[in-house]
mmCIF file with all atom_site columns, C-alpha atoms in Angstrom:
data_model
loop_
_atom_site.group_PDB
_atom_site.id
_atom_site.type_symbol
_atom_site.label_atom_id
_atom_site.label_alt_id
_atom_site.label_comp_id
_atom_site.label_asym_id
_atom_site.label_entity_id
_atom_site.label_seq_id
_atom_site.pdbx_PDB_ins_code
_atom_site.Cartn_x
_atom_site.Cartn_y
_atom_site.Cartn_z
_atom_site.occupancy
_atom_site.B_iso_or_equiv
_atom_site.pdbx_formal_charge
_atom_site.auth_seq_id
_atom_site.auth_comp_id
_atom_site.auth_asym_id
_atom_site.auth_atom_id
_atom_site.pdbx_PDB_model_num
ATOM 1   C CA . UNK N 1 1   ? 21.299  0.845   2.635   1.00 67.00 ? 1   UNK N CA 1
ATOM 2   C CA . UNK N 1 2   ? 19.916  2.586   -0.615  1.00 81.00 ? 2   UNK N CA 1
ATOM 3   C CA . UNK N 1 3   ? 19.517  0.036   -3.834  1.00 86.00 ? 3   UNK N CA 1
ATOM 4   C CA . UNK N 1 4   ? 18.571  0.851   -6.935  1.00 90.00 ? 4   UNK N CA 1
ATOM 5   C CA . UNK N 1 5   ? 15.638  -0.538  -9.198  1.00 90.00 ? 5   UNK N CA 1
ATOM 6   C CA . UNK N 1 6   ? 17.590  -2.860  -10.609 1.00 93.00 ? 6   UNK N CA 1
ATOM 7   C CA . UNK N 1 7   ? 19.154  -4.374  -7.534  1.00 93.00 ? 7   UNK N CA 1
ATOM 8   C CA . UNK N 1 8   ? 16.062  -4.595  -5.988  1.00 94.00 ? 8   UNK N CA 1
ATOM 9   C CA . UNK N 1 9   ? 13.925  -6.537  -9.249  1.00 94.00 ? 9   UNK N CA 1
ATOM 10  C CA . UNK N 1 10  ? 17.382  -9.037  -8.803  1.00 94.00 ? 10  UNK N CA 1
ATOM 11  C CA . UNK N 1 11  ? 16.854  -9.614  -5.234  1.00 95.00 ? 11  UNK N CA 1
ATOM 12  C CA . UNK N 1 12  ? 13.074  -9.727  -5.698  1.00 94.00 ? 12  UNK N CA 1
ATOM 13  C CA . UNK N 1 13  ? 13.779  -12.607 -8.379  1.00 94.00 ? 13  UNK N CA 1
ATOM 14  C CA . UNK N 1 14  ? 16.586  -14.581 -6.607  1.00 94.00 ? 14  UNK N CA 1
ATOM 15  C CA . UNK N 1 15  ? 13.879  -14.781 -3.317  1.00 93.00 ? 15  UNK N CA 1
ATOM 16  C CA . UNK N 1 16  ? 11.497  -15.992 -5.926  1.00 90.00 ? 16  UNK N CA 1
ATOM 17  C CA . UNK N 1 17  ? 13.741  -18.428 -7.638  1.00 90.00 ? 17  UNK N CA 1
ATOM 18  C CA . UNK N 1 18  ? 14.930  -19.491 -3.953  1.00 89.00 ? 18  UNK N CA 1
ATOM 19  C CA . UNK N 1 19  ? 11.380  -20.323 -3.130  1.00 84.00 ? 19  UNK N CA 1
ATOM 20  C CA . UNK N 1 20  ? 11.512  -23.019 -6.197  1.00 78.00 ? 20  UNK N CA 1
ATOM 21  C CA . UNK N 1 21  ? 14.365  -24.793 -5.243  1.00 78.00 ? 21  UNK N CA 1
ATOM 22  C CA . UNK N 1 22  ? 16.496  -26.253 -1.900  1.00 71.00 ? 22  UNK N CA 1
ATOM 23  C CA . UNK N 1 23  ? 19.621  -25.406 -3.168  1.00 79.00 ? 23  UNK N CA 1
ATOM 24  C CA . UNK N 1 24  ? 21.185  -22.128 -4.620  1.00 90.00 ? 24  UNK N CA 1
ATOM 25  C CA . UNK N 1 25  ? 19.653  -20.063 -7.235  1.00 92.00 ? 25  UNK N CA 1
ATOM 26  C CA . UNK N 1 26  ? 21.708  -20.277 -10.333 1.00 91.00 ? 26  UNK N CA 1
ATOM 27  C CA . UNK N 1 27  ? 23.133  -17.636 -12.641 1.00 91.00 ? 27  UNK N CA 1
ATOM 28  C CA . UNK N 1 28  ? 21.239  -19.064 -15.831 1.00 91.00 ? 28  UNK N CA 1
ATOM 29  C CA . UNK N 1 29  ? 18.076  -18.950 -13.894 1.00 92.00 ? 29  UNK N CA 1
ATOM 30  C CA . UNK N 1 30  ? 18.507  -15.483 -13.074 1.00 93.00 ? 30  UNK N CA 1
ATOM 31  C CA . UNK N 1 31  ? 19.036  -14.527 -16.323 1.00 94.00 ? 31  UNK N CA 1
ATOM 32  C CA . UNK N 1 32  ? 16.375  -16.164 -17.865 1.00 92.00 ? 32  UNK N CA 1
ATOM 33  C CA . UNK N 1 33  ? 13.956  -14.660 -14.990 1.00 90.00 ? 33  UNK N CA 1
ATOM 34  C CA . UNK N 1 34  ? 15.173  -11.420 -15.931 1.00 92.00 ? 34  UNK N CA 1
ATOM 35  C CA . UNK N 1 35  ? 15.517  -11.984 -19.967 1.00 90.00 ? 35  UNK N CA 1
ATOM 36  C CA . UNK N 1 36  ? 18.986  -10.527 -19.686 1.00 93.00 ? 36  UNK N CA 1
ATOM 37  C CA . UNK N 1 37  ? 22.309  -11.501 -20.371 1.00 91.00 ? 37  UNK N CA 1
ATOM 38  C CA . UNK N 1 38  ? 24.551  -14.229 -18.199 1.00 87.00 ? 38  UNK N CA 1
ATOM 39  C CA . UNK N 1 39  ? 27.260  -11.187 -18.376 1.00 89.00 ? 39  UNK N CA 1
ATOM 40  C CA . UNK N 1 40  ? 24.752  -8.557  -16.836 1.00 92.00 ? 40  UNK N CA 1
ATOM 41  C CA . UNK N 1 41  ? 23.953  -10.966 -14.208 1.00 92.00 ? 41  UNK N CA 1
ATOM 42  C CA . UNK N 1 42  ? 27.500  -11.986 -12.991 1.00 91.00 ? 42  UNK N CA 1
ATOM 43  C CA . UNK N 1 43  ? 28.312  -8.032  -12.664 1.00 93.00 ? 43  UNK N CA 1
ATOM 44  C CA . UNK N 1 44  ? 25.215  -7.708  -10.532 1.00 94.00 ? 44  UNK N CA 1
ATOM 45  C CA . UNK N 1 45  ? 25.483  -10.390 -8.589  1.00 94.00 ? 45  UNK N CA 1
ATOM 46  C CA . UNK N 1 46  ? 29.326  -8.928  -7.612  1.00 93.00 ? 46  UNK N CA 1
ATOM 47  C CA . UNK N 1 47  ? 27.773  -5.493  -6.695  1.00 94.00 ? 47  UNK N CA 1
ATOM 48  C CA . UNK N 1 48  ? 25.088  -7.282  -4.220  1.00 95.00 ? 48  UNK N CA 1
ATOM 49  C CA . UNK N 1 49  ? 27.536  -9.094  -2.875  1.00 94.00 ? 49  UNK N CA 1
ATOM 50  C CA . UNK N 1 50  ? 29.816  -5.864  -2.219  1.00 93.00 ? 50  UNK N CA 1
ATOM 51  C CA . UNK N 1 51  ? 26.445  -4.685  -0.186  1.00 94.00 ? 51  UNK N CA 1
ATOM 52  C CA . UNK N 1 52  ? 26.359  -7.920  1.031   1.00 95.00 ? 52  UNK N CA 1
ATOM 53  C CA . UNK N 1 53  ? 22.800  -8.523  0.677   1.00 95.00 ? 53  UNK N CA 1
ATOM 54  C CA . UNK N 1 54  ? 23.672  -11.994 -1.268  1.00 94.00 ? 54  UNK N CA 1
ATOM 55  C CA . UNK N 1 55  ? 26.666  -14.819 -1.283  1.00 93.00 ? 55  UNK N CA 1
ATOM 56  C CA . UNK N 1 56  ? 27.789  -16.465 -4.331  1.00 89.00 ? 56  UNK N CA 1
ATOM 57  C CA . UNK N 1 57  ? 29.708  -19.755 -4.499  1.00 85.00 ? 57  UNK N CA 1
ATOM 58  C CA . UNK N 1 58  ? 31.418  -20.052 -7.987  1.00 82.00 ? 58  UNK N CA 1
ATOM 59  C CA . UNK N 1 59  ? 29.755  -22.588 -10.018 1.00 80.00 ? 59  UNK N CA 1
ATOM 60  C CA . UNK N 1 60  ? 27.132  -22.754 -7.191  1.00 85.00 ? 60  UNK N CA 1
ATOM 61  C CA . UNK N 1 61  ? 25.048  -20.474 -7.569  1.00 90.00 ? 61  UNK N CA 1
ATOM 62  C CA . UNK N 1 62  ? 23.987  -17.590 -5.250  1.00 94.00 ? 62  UNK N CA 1
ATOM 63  C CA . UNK N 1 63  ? 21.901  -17.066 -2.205  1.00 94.00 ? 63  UNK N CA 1
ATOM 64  C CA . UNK N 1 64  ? 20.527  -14.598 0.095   1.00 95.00 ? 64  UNK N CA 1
ATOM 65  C CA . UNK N 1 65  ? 22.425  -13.385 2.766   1.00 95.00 ? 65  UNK N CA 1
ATOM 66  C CA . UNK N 1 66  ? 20.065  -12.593 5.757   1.00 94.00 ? 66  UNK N CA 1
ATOM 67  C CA . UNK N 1 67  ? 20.097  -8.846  4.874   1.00 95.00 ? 67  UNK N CA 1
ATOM 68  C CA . UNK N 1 68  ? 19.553  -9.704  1.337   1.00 95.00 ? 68  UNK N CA 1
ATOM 69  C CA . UNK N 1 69  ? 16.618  -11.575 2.263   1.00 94.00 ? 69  UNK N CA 1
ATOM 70  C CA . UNK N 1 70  ? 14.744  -9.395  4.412   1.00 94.00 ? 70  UNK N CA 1
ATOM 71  C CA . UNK N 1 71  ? 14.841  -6.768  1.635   1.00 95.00 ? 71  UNK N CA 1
ATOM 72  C CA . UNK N 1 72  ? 13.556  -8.784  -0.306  1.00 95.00 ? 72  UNK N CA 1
ATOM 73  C CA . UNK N 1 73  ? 10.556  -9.706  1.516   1.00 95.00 ? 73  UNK N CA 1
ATOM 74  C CA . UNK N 1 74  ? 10.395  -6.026  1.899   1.00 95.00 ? 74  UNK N CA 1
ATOM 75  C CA . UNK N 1 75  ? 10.026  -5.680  -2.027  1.00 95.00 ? 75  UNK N CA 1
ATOM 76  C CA . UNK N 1 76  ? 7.820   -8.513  -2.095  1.00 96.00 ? 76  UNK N CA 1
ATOM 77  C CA . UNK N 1 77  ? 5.509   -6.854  -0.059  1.00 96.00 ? 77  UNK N CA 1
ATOM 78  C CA . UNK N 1 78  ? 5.195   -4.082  -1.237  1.00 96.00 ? 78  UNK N CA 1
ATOM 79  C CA . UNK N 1 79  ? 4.165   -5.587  -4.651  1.00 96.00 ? 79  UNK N CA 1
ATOM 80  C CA . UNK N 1 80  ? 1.688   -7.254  -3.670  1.00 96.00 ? 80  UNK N CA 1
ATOM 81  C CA . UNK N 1 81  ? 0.269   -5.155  -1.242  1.00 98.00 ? 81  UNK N CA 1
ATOM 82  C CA . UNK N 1 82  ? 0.257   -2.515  -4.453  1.00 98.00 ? 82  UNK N CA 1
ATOM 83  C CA . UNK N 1 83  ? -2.057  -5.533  -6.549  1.00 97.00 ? 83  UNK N CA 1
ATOM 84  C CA . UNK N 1 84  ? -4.318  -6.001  -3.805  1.00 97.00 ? 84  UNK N CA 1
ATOM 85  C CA . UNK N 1 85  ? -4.905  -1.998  -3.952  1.00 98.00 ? 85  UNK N CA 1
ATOM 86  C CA . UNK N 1 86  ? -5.120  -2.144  -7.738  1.00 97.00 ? 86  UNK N CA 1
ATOM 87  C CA . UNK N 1 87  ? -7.964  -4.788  -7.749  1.00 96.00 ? 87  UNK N CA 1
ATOM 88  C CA . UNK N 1 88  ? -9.860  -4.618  -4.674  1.00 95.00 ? 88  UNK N CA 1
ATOM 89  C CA . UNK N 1 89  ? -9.620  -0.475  -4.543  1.00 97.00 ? 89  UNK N CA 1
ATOM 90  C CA . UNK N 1 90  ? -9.617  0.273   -8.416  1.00 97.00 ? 90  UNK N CA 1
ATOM 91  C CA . UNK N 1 91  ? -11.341 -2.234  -9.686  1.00 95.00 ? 91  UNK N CA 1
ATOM 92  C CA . UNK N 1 92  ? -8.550  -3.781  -12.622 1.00 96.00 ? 92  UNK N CA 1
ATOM 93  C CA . UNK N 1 93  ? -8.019  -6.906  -13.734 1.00 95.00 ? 93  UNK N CA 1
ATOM 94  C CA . UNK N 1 94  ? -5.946  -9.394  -12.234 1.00 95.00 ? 94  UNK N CA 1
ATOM 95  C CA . UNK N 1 95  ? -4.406  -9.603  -15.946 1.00 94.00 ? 95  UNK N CA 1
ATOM 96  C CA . UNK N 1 96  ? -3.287  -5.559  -15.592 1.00 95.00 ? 96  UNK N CA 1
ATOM 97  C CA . UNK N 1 97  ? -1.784  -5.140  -11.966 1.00 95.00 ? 97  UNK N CA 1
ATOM 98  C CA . UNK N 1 98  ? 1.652   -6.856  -12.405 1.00 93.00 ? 98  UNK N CA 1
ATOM 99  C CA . UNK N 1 99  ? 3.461   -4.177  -14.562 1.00 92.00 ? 99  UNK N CA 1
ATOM 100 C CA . UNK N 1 100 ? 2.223   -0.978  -12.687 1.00 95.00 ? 100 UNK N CA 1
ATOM 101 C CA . UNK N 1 101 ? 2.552   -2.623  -9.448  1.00 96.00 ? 101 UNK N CA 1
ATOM 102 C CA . UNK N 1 102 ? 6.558   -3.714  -10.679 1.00 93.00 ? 102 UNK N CA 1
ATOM 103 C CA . UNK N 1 103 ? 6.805   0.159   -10.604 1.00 93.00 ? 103 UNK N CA 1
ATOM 104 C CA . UNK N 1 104 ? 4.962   1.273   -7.467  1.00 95.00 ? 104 UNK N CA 1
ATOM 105 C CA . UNK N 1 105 ? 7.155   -1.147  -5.447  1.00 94.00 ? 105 UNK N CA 1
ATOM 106 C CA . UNK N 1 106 ? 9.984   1.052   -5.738  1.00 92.00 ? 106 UNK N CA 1
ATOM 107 C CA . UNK N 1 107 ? 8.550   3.434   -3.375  1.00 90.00 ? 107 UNK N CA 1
ATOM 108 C CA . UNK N 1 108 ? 9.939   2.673   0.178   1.00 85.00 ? 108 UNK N CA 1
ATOM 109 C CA . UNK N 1 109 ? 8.245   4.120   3.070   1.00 91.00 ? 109 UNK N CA 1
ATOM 110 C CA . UNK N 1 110 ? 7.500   2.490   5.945   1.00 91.00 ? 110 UNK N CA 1
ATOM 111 C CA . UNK N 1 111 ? 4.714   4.443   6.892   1.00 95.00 ? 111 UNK N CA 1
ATOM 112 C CA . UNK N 1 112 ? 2.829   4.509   3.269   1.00 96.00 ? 112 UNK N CA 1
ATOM 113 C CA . UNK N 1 113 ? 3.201   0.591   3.621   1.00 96.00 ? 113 UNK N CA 1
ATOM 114 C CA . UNK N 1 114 ? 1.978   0.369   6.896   1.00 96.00 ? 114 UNK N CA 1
ATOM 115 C CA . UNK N 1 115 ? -1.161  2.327   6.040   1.00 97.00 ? 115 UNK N CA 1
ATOM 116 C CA . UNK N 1 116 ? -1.805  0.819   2.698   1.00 97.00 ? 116 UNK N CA 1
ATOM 117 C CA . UNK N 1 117 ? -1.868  -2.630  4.249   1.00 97.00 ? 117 UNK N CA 1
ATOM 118 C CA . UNK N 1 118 ? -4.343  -0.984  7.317   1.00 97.00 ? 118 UNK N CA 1
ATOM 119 C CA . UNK N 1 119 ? -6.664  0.717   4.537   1.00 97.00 ? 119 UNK N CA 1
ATOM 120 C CA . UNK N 1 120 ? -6.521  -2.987  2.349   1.00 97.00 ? 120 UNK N CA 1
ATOM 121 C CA . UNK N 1 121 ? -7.778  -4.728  6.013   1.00 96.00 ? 121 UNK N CA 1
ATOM 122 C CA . UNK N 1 122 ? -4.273  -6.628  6.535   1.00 96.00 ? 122 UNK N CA 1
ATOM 123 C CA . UNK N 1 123 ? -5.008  -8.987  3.433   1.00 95.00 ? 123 UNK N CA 1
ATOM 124 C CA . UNK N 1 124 ? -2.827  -12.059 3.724   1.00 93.00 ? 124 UNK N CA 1
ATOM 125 C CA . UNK N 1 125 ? -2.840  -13.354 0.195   1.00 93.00 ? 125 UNK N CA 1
ATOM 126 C CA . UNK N 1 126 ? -2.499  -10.813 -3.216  1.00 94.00 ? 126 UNK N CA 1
ATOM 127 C CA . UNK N 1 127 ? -5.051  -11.588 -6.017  1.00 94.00 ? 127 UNK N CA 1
ATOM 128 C CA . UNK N 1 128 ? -3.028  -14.173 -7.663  1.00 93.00 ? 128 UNK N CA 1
ATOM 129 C CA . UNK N 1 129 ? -2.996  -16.215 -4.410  1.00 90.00 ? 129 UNK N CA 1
ATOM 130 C CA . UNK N 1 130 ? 0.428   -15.381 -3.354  1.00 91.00 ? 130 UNK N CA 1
ATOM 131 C CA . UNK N 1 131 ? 1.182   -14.792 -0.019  1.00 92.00 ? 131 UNK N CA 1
ATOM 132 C CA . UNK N 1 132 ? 2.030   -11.372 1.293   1.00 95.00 ? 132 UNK N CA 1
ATOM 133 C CA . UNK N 1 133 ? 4.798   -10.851 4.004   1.00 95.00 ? 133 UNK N CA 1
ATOM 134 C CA . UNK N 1 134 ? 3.734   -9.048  6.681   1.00 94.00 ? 134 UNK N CA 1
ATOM 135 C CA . UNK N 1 135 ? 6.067   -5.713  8.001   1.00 92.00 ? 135 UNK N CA 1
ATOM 136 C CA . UNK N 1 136 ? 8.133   -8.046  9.915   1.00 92.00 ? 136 UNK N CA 1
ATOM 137 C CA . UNK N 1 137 ? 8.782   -10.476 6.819   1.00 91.00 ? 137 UNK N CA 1
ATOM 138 C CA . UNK N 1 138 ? 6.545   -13.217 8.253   1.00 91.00 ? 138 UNK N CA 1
ATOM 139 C CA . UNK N 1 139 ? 4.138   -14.750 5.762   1.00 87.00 ? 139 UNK N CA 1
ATOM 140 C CA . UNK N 1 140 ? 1.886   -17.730 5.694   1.00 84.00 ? 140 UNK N CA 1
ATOM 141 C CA . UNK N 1 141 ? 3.874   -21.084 4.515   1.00 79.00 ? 141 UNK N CA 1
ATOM 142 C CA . UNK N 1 142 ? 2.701   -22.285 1.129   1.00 73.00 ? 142 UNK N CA 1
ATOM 143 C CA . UNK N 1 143 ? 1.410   -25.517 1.362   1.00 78.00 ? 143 UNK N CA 1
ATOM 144 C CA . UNK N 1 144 ? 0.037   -25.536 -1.795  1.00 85.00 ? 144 UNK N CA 1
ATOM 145 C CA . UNK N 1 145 ? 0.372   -28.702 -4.201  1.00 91.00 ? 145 UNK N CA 1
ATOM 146 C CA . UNK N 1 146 ? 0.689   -28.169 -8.549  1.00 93.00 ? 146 UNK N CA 1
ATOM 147 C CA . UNK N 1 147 ? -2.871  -29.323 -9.777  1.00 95.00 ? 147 UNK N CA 1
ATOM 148 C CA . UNK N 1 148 ? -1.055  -31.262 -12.744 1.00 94.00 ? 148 UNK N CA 1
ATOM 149 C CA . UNK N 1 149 ? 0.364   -33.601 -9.898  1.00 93.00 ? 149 UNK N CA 1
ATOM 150 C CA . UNK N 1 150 ? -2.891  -34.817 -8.525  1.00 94.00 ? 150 UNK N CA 1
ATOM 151 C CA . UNK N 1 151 ? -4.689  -38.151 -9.223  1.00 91.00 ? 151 UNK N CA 1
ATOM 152 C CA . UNK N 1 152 ? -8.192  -38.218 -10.717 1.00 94.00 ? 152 UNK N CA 1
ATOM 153 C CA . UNK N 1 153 ? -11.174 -38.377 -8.454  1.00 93.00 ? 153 UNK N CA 1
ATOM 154 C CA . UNK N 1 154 ? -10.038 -35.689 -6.141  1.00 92.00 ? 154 UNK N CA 1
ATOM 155 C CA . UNK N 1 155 ? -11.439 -32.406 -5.099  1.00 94.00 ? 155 UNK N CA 1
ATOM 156 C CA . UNK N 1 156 ? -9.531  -29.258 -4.491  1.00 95.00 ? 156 UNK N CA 1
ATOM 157 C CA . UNK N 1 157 ? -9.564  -25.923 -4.078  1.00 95.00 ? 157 UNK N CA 1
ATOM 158 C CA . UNK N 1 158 ? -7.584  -23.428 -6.366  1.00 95.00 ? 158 UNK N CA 1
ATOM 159 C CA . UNK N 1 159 ? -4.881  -21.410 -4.244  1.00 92.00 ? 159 UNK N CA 1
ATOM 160 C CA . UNK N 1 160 ? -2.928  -19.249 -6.619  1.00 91.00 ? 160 UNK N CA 1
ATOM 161 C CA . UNK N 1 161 ? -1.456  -19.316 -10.140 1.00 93.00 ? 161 UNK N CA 1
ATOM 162 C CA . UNK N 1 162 ? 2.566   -19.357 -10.917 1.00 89.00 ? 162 UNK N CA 1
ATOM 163 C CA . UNK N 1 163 ? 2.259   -17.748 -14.174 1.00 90.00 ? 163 UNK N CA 1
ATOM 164 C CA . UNK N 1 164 ? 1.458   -14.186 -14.081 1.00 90.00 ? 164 UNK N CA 1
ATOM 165 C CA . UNK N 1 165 ? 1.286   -13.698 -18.048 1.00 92.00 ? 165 UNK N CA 1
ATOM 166 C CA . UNK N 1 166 ? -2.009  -12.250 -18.855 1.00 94.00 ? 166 UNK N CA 1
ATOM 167 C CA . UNK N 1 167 ? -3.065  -13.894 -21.694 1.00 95.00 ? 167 UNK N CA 1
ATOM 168 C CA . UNK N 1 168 ? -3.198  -16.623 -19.380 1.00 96.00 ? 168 UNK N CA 1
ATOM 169 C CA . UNK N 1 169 ? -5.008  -15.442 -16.565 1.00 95.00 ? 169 UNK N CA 1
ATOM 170 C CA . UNK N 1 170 ? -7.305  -14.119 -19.022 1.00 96.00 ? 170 UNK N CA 1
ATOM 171 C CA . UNK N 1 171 ? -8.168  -17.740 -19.583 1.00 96.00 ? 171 UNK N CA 1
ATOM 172 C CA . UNK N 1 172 ? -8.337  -18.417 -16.089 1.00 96.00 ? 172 UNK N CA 1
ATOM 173 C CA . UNK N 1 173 ? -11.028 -16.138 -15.952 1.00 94.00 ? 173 UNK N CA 1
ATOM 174 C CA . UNK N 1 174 ? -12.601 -16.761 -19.028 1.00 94.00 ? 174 UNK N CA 1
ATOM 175 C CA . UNK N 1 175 ? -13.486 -20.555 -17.716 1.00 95.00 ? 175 UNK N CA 1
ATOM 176 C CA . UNK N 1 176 ? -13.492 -19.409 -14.315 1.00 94.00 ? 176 UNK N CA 1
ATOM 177 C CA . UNK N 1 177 ? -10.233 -21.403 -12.222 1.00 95.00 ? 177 UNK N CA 1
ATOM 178 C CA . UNK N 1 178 ? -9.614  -18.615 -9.982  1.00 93.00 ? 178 UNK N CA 1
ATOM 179 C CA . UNK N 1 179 ? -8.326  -18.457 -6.458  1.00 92.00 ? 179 UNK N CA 1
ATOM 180 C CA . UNK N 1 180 ? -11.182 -19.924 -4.276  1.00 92.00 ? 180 UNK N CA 1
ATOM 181 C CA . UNK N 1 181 ? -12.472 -22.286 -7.518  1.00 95.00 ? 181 UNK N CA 1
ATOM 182 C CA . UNK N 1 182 ? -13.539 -25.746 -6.606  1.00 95.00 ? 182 UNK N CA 1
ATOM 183 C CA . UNK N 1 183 ? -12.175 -27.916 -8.952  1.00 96.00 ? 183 UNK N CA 1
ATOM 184 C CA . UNK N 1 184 ? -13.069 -31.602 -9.520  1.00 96.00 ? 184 UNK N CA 1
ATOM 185 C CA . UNK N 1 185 ? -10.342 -33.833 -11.592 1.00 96.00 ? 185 UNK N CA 1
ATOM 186 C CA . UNK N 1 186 ? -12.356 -36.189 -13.617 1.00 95.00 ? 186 UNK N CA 1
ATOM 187 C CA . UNK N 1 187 ? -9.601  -38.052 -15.617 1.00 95.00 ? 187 UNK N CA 1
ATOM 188 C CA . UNK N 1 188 ? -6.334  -37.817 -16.809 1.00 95.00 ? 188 UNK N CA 1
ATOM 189 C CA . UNK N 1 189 ? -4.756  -38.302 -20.498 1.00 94.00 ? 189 UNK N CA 1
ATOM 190 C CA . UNK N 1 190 ? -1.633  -39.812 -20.538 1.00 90.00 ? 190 UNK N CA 1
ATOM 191 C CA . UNK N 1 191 ? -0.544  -39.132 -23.432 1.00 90.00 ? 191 UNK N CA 1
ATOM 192 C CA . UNK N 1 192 ? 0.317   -35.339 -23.262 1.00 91.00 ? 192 UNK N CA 1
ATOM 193 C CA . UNK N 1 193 ? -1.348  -34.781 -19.455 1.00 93.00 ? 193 UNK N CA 1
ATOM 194 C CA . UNK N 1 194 ? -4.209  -32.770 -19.652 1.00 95.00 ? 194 UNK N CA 1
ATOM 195 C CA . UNK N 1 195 ? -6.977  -33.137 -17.559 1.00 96.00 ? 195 UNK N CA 1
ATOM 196 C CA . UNK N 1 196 ? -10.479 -33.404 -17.283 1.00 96.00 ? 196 UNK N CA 1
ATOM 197 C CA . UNK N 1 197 ? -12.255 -30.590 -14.800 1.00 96.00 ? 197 UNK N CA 1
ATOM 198 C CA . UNK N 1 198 ? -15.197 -29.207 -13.537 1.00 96.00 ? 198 UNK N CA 1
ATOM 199 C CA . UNK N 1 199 ? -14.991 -26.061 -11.999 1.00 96.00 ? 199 UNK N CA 1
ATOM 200 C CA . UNK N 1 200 ? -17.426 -25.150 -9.561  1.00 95.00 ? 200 UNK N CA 1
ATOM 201 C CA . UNK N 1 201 ? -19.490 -28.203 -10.584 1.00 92.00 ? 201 UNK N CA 1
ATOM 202 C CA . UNK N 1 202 ? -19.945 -26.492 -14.234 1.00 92.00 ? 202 UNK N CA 1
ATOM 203 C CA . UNK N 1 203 ? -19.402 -28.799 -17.336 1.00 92.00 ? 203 UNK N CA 1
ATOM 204 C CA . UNK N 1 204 ? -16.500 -30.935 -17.553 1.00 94.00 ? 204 UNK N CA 1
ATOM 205 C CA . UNK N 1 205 ? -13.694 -29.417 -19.775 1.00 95.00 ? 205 UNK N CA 1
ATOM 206 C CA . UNK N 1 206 ? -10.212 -30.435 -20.475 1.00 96.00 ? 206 UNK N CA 1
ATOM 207 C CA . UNK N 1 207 ? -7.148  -28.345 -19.241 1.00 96.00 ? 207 UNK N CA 1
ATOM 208 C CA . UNK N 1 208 ? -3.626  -28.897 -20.816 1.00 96.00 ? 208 UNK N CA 1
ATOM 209 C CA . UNK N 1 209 ? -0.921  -30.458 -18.613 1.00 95.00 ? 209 UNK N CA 1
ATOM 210 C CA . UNK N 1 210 ? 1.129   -26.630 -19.577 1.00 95.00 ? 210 UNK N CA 1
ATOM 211 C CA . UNK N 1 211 ? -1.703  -24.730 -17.560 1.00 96.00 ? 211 UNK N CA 1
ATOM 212 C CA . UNK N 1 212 ? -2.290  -27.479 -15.088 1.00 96.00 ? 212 UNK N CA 1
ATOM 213 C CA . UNK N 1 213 ? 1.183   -27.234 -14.003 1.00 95.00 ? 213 UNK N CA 1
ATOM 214 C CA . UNK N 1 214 ? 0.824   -23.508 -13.083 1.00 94.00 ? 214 UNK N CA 1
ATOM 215 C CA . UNK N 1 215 ? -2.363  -23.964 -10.937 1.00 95.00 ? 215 UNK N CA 1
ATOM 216 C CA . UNK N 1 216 ? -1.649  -24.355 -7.283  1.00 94.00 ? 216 UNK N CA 1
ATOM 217 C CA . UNK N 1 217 ? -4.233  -25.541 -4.833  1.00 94.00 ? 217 UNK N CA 1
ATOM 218 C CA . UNK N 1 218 ? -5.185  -26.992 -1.286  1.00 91.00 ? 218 UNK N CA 1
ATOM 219 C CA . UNK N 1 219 ? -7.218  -29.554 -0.198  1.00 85.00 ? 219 UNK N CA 1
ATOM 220 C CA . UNK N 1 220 ? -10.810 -28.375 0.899   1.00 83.00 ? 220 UNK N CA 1
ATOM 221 C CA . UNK N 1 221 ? -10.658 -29.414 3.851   1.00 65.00 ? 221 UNK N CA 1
ATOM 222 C CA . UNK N 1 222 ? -7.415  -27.469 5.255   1.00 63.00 ? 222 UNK N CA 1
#
């Protein structure tokens, strides 16, 4: 079944949003995923189910159907198969790959995707630490906890960031809490929850409870 760019950034989204939560994905969250209107989102959400590649419950939100979510693992993959290319093959920043690789995932062809992800080495995780499906729609479970979370004194290691913005993984990189980091918590202030780090056993330096809470990592040990 063909879809078009849009339908495919909306089922893309709701598999992302579905990820967040147990329950269905609501139509406000959608449409402030997308920055569009609640409108635009209700007429969408009536053409995917026509395809039915999703099934929505009035005043209960939507959720794949299993069609609906293997294309969107399909999309998925292709994304982030397209940022692993970008940084490991071209050399860009992890701060320039999400736009161009939004419109390089459009392409569908099996075989392109099949050697793309033989020439990248099979890589299991994209550069932001998110895991990449492989041509069955398998990926690795996430077992990854929100650094903000955690309890001084404990040691981890950075898995991937949530927030994609650039500006902020500019930052990331700037003080250098990228995927593979070690990262010590040395204290916590209560009073707005930021934290106290060393990264990589480099000076301590405080990181606000707003980035904190889009840093996901694993213990070392795992």
């Amino acid at each position: 079944m063909n879809t078009s760019f849009t339908e495919e950034n909306y089922l893309k989204t709701i598999f992302k949003l579905s990820e967040q939560t147990s329950g269905n994905v609501s139509t406000n969250a959608i449409a402030e995923a997308l920055q569009t209107k609640a409108s635009s989102v209700t007429d969408m959400i009536k053409k995917l189910g026509e395809k039915n590649l999703l099934e929505h419950t009035r005043y209960q939100g939507v959720s794949l159907t299993t069609e609906g979510r293997t294309k969107a693992l399909g999309i998925v993959r292709r994304h982030r198969l397209w940022e692993v290319f970008l940084v490991k093959k071209l050399g860009m920043g992890w701060d320039e790959v999400h736009d161009i690789a939004e419109q390089l995932e459009h392409t569908n062809s099996l075989k392109l995707y099949a050697e793309l992800d033989k020439f990248l080495n099979y890589p299991k995780y994209d550069p932001h630490g998110d895991p990449i499906p492989d041509s069955s729609g398998n990926m690795l479970e996430n077992s990854a906890q929100v650094l903000a979370e955690l309890k001084p004194g404990s040691n981890w290691v950075v898995q991937g960031i949530a927030d994609h913005n650039p500006e902020f993984l500019q930052y990331l990189d700037l003080i250098g809490l990228i995927p593979g980091a070690q990262i010590h918590i040395s204290g916590k202030f209560e009073f707005d929850g930021s934290l106290r780090v060393r990264i990589n056993g480099n000076d301590e330096l405080v990181l606000s409870a707003v980035a904190a809470g889009n840093i996901l990592v694993q213990n070392p040990a795992l």
